[in-house]
Amino acid sequence: MAVTLSATLAANEDIERRRRAGERVLNLAFGEAGLPVHPALREQLAAASHRNGYGPVAGAAGLRGAAAGYWTRRGLITDPEQVVCGPGSKSLLYGLLLAIGGDVVLTMPSWVSYAAQADLVGSSPILLPPPPGEGGVPDPDLVAEAVRGARARGRTVRSVLVTLPDNPTGMLAPRRTISRLVEVARELDLYVISDEIYRDLLHDPGQEYTSPADLAPERTLITTGLSKSLALGGWRIGVARLPDGADDLRGRLLAVASEIWSAPAAPVQEAAVYAFTDPPELTERITRSGRLHGTVAHAVRDRFLAIGASVPAPQGGFYLYPDLGHLGLGGSAEITRLLLDTHGIGVLPGHAFGDDPAAARVRVAVSLLYGETHEERMAALESSDPLRLPWIKASLDHLALGLAELSLTRPALVS
């Protein structure tokens, strides 16, 4: 089995190499939250730094209880025994794919690691597009057809994985789509794995949010963490919520965890206990973060729209998924290479997310535009008009110029 470096990590390392060599590159490729750690979280981590024991495989009782409270406050009554903790939600997703087994249905496009993890566990992912104008959830009617067809050919399909809101499109699947998907999951006895790492970063906090667990708690598994909402990617902590009574599945997941990560880092677990209790100072930080991500994402979208690109309006997180096919400059690899080599703009090609390589779609992450220093990032977070900050304005101007130059290279139409 050929295993390659994650496309997001590889692109980020390439961009950093170019920057060290003196190139000016706008990094729109890496999905890091790009904001400082809240001081209260640093204090919690420091206070727990003496904890050096392994701890329970499922995670410390305090963290499982805090995560249960987090979901309960969001309308999903949760017992701590339903919670399993890990070193990031990415590890938990991998563990769940191993524990569930069989093939998995994914959205096309979907986050780069889903299909890669499926390959690692010996699953053959089935990639299906979302309903027109949506993202993050495969079209339920196509899921039903594809799963029945795959099973008729002897394949074992056991799960469908969704992202709410989505990476790479930034879109949030509506309730009607979630409702139809869980109907299909019940009909076909599928688990629904719901990656909700961006749940708390909706651009409009009042927007309706429907988790599959709201409608089908008996077959929905949720993963989340603190890497996006509180910019703690490097701390590596995540939690999974399993269906009530799924003792066999929980046992298999813990068996996987015991052989791969043993237990999450004890000091980080202690800080996460505090975070998952939703203290006011952190909920206020998350609200500010969501507002900043939305403001900058829509400004970046405007720059793409200005050259005629098709770009779905983002609803959460810090991603956009422009389609530059109107320029006639090739597929996603060609567009990505042109943007980076000629215009100093780093993005990820859509084919890395399972999309059609011939389509000129790219994934854009705006979260590294907020500044290079702690002071700049805090200023962006606290500003009532972050687009007027000189470093953000300079990045948007760089993007606008590069896109305008790119659009001038489109082939002339032959009459």
Coordinates of C-alpha atoms in Angstrom, one line a residue:
M1 CA 0.0 0.0 0.0
A2 CA 1.5 3.4 -1.0
V3 CA 1.0 6.0 1.7
T4 CA 1.9 9.6 0.9
L5 CA 2.1 12.8 3.0
S6 CA -1.3 14.5 3.6
A7 CA -1.9 17.0 0.8
T8 CA -2.6 19.8 3.2
L9 CA 0.6 19.2 5.2
A10 CA 2.7 18.7 2.0
A11 CA 1.4 22.0 0.5
N12 CA 2.0 23.9 3.7
E13 CA 5.6 22.6 3.9
D14 CA 6.2 23.5 0.3
I15 CA 4.9 27.1 0.8
E16 CA 7.0 27.5 3.9
R17 CA 10.1 26.4 1.9
R18 CA 9.3 29.0 -0.7
R19 CA 8.9 31.7 1.9
R20 CA 12.2 30.9 3.5
A21 CA 13.8 31.2 0.0
G22 CA 12.4 34.7 -0.2
E23 CA 9.3 34.1 -2.4
R24 CA 6.1 36.0 -1.4
V25 CA 3.4 33.4 -1.2
L26 CA -0.1 33.9 0.1
N27 CA -0.8 30.7 2.1
L28 CA -4.4 29.8 1.4
A29 CA -3.7 26.0 1.5
F30 CA -3.5 25.1 5.2
G31 CA -6.5 24.7 7.4
E32 CA -5.0 25.9 10.6
A33 CA -7.2 28.2 12.7
G34 CA -4.5 30.9 12.7
L35 CA -5.4 32.5 16.1
P36 CA -3.7 32.7 19.5
V37 CA -4.4 30.3 22.4
H38 CA -6.6 31.9 25.0
P39 CA -4.6 32.8 28.2
A40 CA -7.0 30.9 30.4
L41 CA -6.3 27.7 28.4
R42 CA -2.6 28.2 28.8
E43 CA -3.1 28.5 32.5
Q44 CA -5.0 25.3 32.7
L45 CA -2.3 23.5 30.7
A46 CA 0.5 24.8 32.9
A47 CA -1.4 23.9 36.1
A48 CA -1.7 20.3 34.8
S49 CA 1.9 20.0 33.5
H50 CA 2.9 17.7 36.4
R51 CA 0.4 15.0 35.2
N52 CA 2.6 12.4 33.5
G53 CA 0.6 9.2 33.8
Y54 CA -1.0 7.4 30.9
G55 CA -4.5 7.5 32.3
P56 CA -7.6 5.5 31.1
V57 CA -7.7 4.5 27.4
A58 CA -11.2 6.1 27.0
G59 CA -9.9 9.3 28.5
A60 CA -10.0 10.9 31.9
A61 CA -13.4 10.7 33.7
G62 CA -13.4 14.5 34.0
L63 CA -13.0 15.0 30.3
R64 CA -15.6 12.5 29.3
G65 CA -18.0 14.1 31.7
A66 CA -17.2 17.6 30.3
A67 CA -17.7 16.4 26.8
A68 CA -21.0 14.8 27.7
G69 CA -22.1 18.1 29.1
Y70 CA -21.0 19.9 25.9
W71 CA -23.3 17.7 23.8
T72 CA -26.1 17.8 26.3
R73 CA -26.2 21.6 26.2
R74 CA -26.6 21.3 22.5
G75 CA -29.6 19.1 22.8
L76 CA -28.0 15.6 22.7
I77 CA -28.4 14.0 26.1
T78 CA -25.1 12.2 26.6
D79 CA -23.7 9.9 29.3
P80 CA -20.0 10.0 29.9
E81 CA -19.8 6.3 29.1
Q82 CA -20.7 7.2 25.5
V83 CA -17.6 9.4 25.2
V84 CA -14.2 8.2 24.0
C85 CA -11.3 10.7 23.9
G86 CA -8.2 10.7 21.6
P87 CA -5.3 12.7 20.4
G88 CA -7.4 14.7 18.0
S89 CA -10.6 13.9 16.2
K90 CA -8.5 12.7 13.2
S91 CA -7.2 9.8 15.2
L92 CA -10.7 9.0 16.5
L93 CA -12.0 9.0 12.9
Y94 CA -9.3 6.5 11.9
G95 CA -10.1 4.4 15.0
L96 CA -13.8 4.4 14.1
L97 CA -13.2 3.3 10.6
L98 CA -11.2 0.4 11.9
A99 CA -13.7 -0.5 14.6
I100 CA -16.7 -0.4 12.2
G101 CA -15.0 -2.1 9.3
G102 CA -16.4 -2.5 5.8
D103 CA -16.5 0.1 3.1
V104 CA -17.5 3.7 3.8
V105 CA -19.5 6.2 1.7
L106 CA -17.9 9.7 1.4
T107 CA -19.0 13.0 -0.2
M108 CA -17.2 14.0 -3.4
P109 CA -15.4 16.3 -2.6
S110 CA -14.5 15.7 1.1
W111 CA -11.6 16.3 3.4
V112 CA -8.4 14.7 2.1
S113 CA -7.8 12.4 5.1
Y114 CA -11.1 10.5 4.9
A115 CA -10.3 8.6 1.7
A116 CA -6.7 8.2 2.8
Q117 CA -7.7 6.7 6.1
A118 CA -10.2 4.4 4.4
D119 CA -7.4 3.1 2.2
L120 CA -5.2 2.5 5.3
V121 CA -7.8 0.4 7.0
G122 CA -8.5 -1.6 3.8
S123 CA -11.8 0.0 3.0
S124 CA -12.8 1.0 -0.5
P125 CA -14.5 4.4 -0.2
I126 CA -17.6 5.1 -2.3
L127 CA -17.5 8.8 -3.3
L128 CA -20.8 10.4 -4.2
P129 CA -21.6 14.1 -4.9
P130 CA -23.9 16.1 -2.6
P131 CA -27.3 17.4 -3.7
P132 CA -26.9 20.3 -6.1
G133 CA -25.9 23.5 -4.4
E134 CA -24.9 21.7 -1.1
G135 CA -21.8 20.2 0.5
G136 CA -20.6 17.9 3.2
V137 CA -23.3 15.2 2.8
P138 CA -23.6 12.8 -0.1
D139 CA -26.9 12.9 -2.0
P140 CA -29.1 10.4 0.1
D141 CA -30.8 9.0 -3.0
L142 CA -27.4 8.3 -4.6
V143 CA -26.2 6.7 -1.3
A144 CA -29.2 4.3 -1.4
E145 CA -28.6 3.3 -5.0
A146 CA -24.8 2.9 -4.6
V147 CA -24.9 0.9 -1.4
R148 CA -27.5 -1.5 -2.7
G149 CA -25.4 -1.9 -5.9
A150 CA -22.2 -2.4 -4.0
R151 CA -23.8 -5.0 -1.7
A152 CA -25.3 -6.8 -4.7
R153 CA -21.7 -7.2 -6.0
G154 CA -20.6 -8.7 -2.7
R155 CA -19.1 -5.6 -1.0
T156 CA -19.7 -4.9 2.7
V157 CA -20.7 -1.2 3.2
R158 CA -21.2 -0.2 6.8
S159 CA -21.0 3.5 7.2
V160 CA -21.4 7.0 5.6
L161 CA -19.2 9.9 6.8
V162 CA -20.4 13.5 6.7
T163 CA -18.9 16.9 7.7
L164 CA -21.0 19.6 9.2
P165 CA -20.2 22.3 8.2
D166 CA -18.0 21.1 5.4
N167 CA -14.4 21.1 4.5
P168 CA -13.6 21.8 1.7
T169 CA -16.7 23.8 0.6
G170 CA -17.6 25.7 3.9
M171 CA -21.3 24.8 3.4
L172 CA -23.7 23.4 5.9
A173 CA -26.1 20.7 4.8
P174 CA -29.7 21.6 5.5
R175 CA -32.1 19.6 7.8
R176 CA -34.0 18.1 4.9
T177 CA -30.8 16.4 3.5
I178 CA -29.8 15.1 6.9
S179 CA -33.3 13.8 7.5
R180 CA -33.3 11.9 4.2
L181 CA -29.8 10.6 4.8
V182 CA -30.7 9.1 8.2
E183 CA -33.8 7.5 6.6
V184 CA -31.5 5.8 4.1
A185 CA -29.1 4.8 6.9
R186 CA -31.9 3.1 8.8
E187 CA -33.2 1.3 5.7
L188 CA -29.7 0.0 4.9
D189 CA -28.4 -0.4 8.5
L190 CA -25.5 2.1 8.1
Y191 CA -23.6 4.0 10.8
V192 CA -23.5 7.7 10.2
I193 CA -20.1 9.2 11.2
S194 CA -20.6 12.9 11.7
D195 CA -17.4 15.0 11.8
E196 CA -18.6 18.2 13.6
I197 CA -15.2 19.8 14.3
Y198 CA -16.5 23.1 12.8
R199 CA -19.9 23.1 14.5
D200 CA -19.2 26.0 16.8
L201 CA -17.8 28.2 14.0
L202 CA -21.0 29.0 12.0
H203 CA -20.7 32.5 10.5
D204 CA -24.3 33.2 11.5
P205 CA -24.7 31.8 15.1
G206 CA -28.4 31.9 14.7
Q207 CA -28.4 29.5 11.7
E208 CA -30.2 26.2 12.2
Y209 CA -27.9 23.3 12.8
T210 CA -29.0 19.7 12.5
S211 CA -26.8 16.8 13.5
P212 CA -27.6 13.3 12.3
A213 CA -27.7 12.4 16.0
D214 CA -30.6 14.7 16.5
L215 CA -32.7 12.5 14.2
A216 CA -31.0 9.1 14.5
P217 CA -29.1 8.9 17.8
E218 CA -29.0 5.1 17.7
R219 CA -26.7 5.0 14.7
T220 CA -24.8 8.3 14.7
L221 CA -21.2 8.7 15.9
I222 CA -19.9 12.2 16.3
T223 CA -16.3 13.4 16.4
T224 CA -15.2 16.9 17.4
G225 CA -12.2 18.6 19.1
L226 CA -10.7 21.9 19.9
S227 CA -8.3 22.4 17.0
K228 CA -10.6 24.7 15.0
S229 CA -13.0 26.4 17.5
L230 CA -10.2 27.3 19.9
A231 CA -7.2 27.1 17.6
L232 CA -5.5 24.2 19.5
G233 CA -4.4 22.1 16.5
G234 CA -1.0 21.4 18.0
W235 CA -2.4 20.3 21.3
R236 CA -4.1 17.2 19.7
I237 CA -7.2 16.5 21.6
G238 CA -10.6 15.2 20.4
V239 CA -13.7 13.4 21.6
A240 CA -16.1 11.0 20.1
R241 CA -19.8 10.5 21.0
L242 CA -21.0 6.9 20.5
P243 CA -24.7 5.8 20.4
D244 CA -26.1 4.8 23.7
G245 CA -25.8 1.1 24.2
A246 CA -23.1 0.6 21.5
D247 CA -21.0 -1.5 23.9
D248 CA -19.5 -3.7 21.3
L249 CA -18.5 -0.8 19.1
R250 CA -17.0 1.0 22.1
G251 CA -15.0 -2.0 23.0
R252 CA -13.6 -2.3 19.5
L253 CA -12.7 1.4 19.4
L254 CA -11.0 1.2 22.8
A255 CA -9.0 -1.9 21.6
V256 CA -7.8 0.1 18.6
A257 CA -6.9 3.1 20.8
S258 CA -5.0 0.9 23.3
E259 CA -2.7 -0.3 20.5
I260 CA -2.3 3.1 18.7
W261 CA -2.3 6.0 21.2
S262 CA -2.8 4.4 24.6
A263 CA -4.3 7.5 26.1
P264 CA -4.5 11.2 25.2
A265 CA -1.8 13.5 26.8
A266 CA -2.9 14.0 30.4
P267 CA -2.2 17.8 30.8
V268 CA -4.0 18.5 27.5
Q269 CA -7.0 16.5 28.8
E270 CA -7.1 18.7 31.9
A271 CA -7.2 21.9 29.8
A272 CA -9.9 20.3 27.6
V273 CA -12.1 19.6 30.6
Y274 CA -12.2 23.4 31.1
A275 CA -12.8 24.1 27.4
F276 CA -15.7 21.7 27.1
T277 CA -17.6 23.2 30.0
D278 CA -18.2 26.3 27.8
P279 CA -16.9 29.0 30.2
P280 CA -18.1 32.5 29.1
E281 CA -14.6 33.7 28.2
L282 CA -14.1 30.9 25.8
T283 CA -17.6 31.0 24.2
E284 CA -17.0 34.7 23.7
R285 CA -13.6 33.9 22.0
I286 CA -15.3 31.3 19.8
T287 CA -18.0 33.8 18.8
R288 CA -15.4 36.3 17.8
S289 CA -13.5 33.7 15.9
G290 CA -16.5 32.6 13.9
R291 CA -17.2 36.2 13.0
L292 CA -13.6 36.8 11.9
H293 CA -13.6 33.6 9.8
G294 CA -16.9 34.6 8.1
T295 CA -15.8 38.2 7.4
V296 CA -12.6 37.2 5.8
A297 CA -14.0 34.2 3.9
H298 CA -16.7 36.4 2.3
A299 CA -14.1 39.0 1.4
V300 CA -11.9 36.4 -0.3
R301 CA -15.0 35.0 -2.0
D302 CA -15.7 38.5 -3.4
R303 CA -12.2 38.5 -5.0
F304 CA -12.9 35.3 -6.8
L305 CA -16.4 36.4 -7.9
A306 CA -14.8 39.5 -9.3
I307 CA -13.0 37.4 -12.0
G308 CA -16.2 35.4 -12.8
A309 CA -15.5 32.3 -10.7
S310 CA -18.3 30.3 -9.3
V311 CA -18.0 30.1 -5.4
P312 CA -20.7 28.8 -3.1
A313 CA -21.2 31.1 -0.1
P314 CA -19.5 29.7 2.9
Q315 CA -21.6 29.2 6.1
G316 CA -19.1 27.9 8.6
G317 CA -15.4 27.3 9.2
F318 CA -12.8 29.1 7.1
Y319 CA -13.0 27.4 3.7
L320 CA -14.1 28.3 0.2
Y321 CA -14.3 26.1 -2.9
P322 CA -14.0 28.2 -6.1
D323 CA -14.6 26.9 -9.5
L324 CA -12.3 28.5 -12.1
G325 CA -13.3 26.4 -15.0
H326 CA -14.6 29.4 -16.9
L327 CA -10.9 30.5 -17.5
G328 CA -10.2 27.4 -19.6
L329 CA -6.8 26.9 -18.1
G330 CA -7.0 23.2 -17.3
G331 CA -8.0 21.1 -14.3
S332 CA -7.4 21.5 -10.6
A333 CA -3.7 20.6 -10.8
E334 CA -3.0 23.1 -13.5
I335 CA -4.8 25.9 -11.9
T336 CA -3.1 25.2 -8.5
R337 CA 0.3 25.2 -10.1
L338 CA -0.4 28.4 -12.0
L339 CA -1.6 30.2 -8.9
L340 CA 1.4 29.2 -6.9
D341 CA 4.3 29.4 -9.5
T342 CA 3.1 32.5 -11.3
H343 CA 1.0 34.5 -8.9
G344 CA 2.3 33.5 -5.5
I345 CA -1.1 32.1 -4.2
G346 CA -1.1 28.7 -2.5
V347 CA -4.3 26.7 -2.6
L348 CA -5.1 23.0 -2.7
P349 CA -6.4 21.2 -5.9
G350 CA -9.9 19.8 -5.8
H351 CA -8.7 16.4 -6.9
A352 CA -6.9 16.0 -3.5
F353 CA -10.5 16.0 -2.1
G354 CA -11.7 13.3 -4.4
D355 CA -13.1 15.7 -7.0
D356 CA -12.8 15.3 -10.8
P357 CA -9.2 16.2 -11.7
A358 CA -10.5 17.8 -14.9
A359 CA -12.6 20.3 -12.9
A360 CA -10.8 23.5 -12.1
R361 CA -11.9 23.6 -8.5
V362 CA -9.6 24.5 -5.6
R363 CA -9.9 24.6 -1.8
V364 CA -9.1 27.9 -0.2
A365 CA -8.4 28.4 3.5
V366 CA -8.5 31.9 4.8
S367 CA -7.4 31.3 8.4
L368 CA -3.7 32.2 7.9
L369 CA -4.5 35.7 6.7
Y370 CA -5.0 37.1 10.2
G371 CA -1.4 38.0 10.8
E372 CA 2.1 36.7 11.3
T373 CA 2.5 37.7 15.0
H374 CA 0.5 37.2 18.1
E375 CA -0.3 40.9 18.2
E376 CA -1.6 41.1 14.7
R377 CA -3.8 38.0 15.2
M378 CA -5.3 39.4 18.4
A379 CA -5.9 42.7 16.6
A380 CA -7.7 40.9 13.9
L381 CA -9.8 39.0 16.4
E382 CA -10.8 42.1 18.3
S383 CA -11.3 44.4 15.3
S384 CA -14.8 45.6 14.4
D385 CA -13.5 45.9 10.8
P386 CA -10.6 43.4 10.3
L387 CA -10.6 44.0 6.5
R388 CA -9.1 47.5 7.1
L389 CA -6.1 46.2 9.0
P390 CA -3.0 46.8 6.8
W391 CA -1.8 43.2 6.8
I392 CA -5.2 41.7 5.9
K393 CA -5.8 44.4 3.3
A394 CA -2.4 43.7 1.8
S395 CA -3.2 40.0 1.6
L396 CA -6.5 40.6 -0.1
D397 CA -4.9 43.0 -2.5
H398 CA -2.2 40.4 -3.3
L399 CA -5.0 37.9 -4.0
A400 CA -7.0 40.3 -6.1
L401 CA -4.0 41.2 -8.2
G402 CA -3.0 37.6 -8.7
L403 CA -6.5 36.5 -9.7
A404 CA -6.8 39.4 -12.1
E405 CA -3.5 38.5 -13.7
L406 CA -4.6 34.8 -13.9
S407 CA -7.9 35.8 -15.6
L408 CA -5.9 37.7 -18.3
T409 CA -4.1 34.5 -19.3
R410 CA -7.3 32.7 -20.3
P411 CA -7.2 31.4 -23.9
A412 CA -8.8 33.5 -26.6
L413 CA -12.0 32.1 -27.9
V414 CA -11.7 30.9 -31.5
S415 CA -14.5 32.3 -33.7

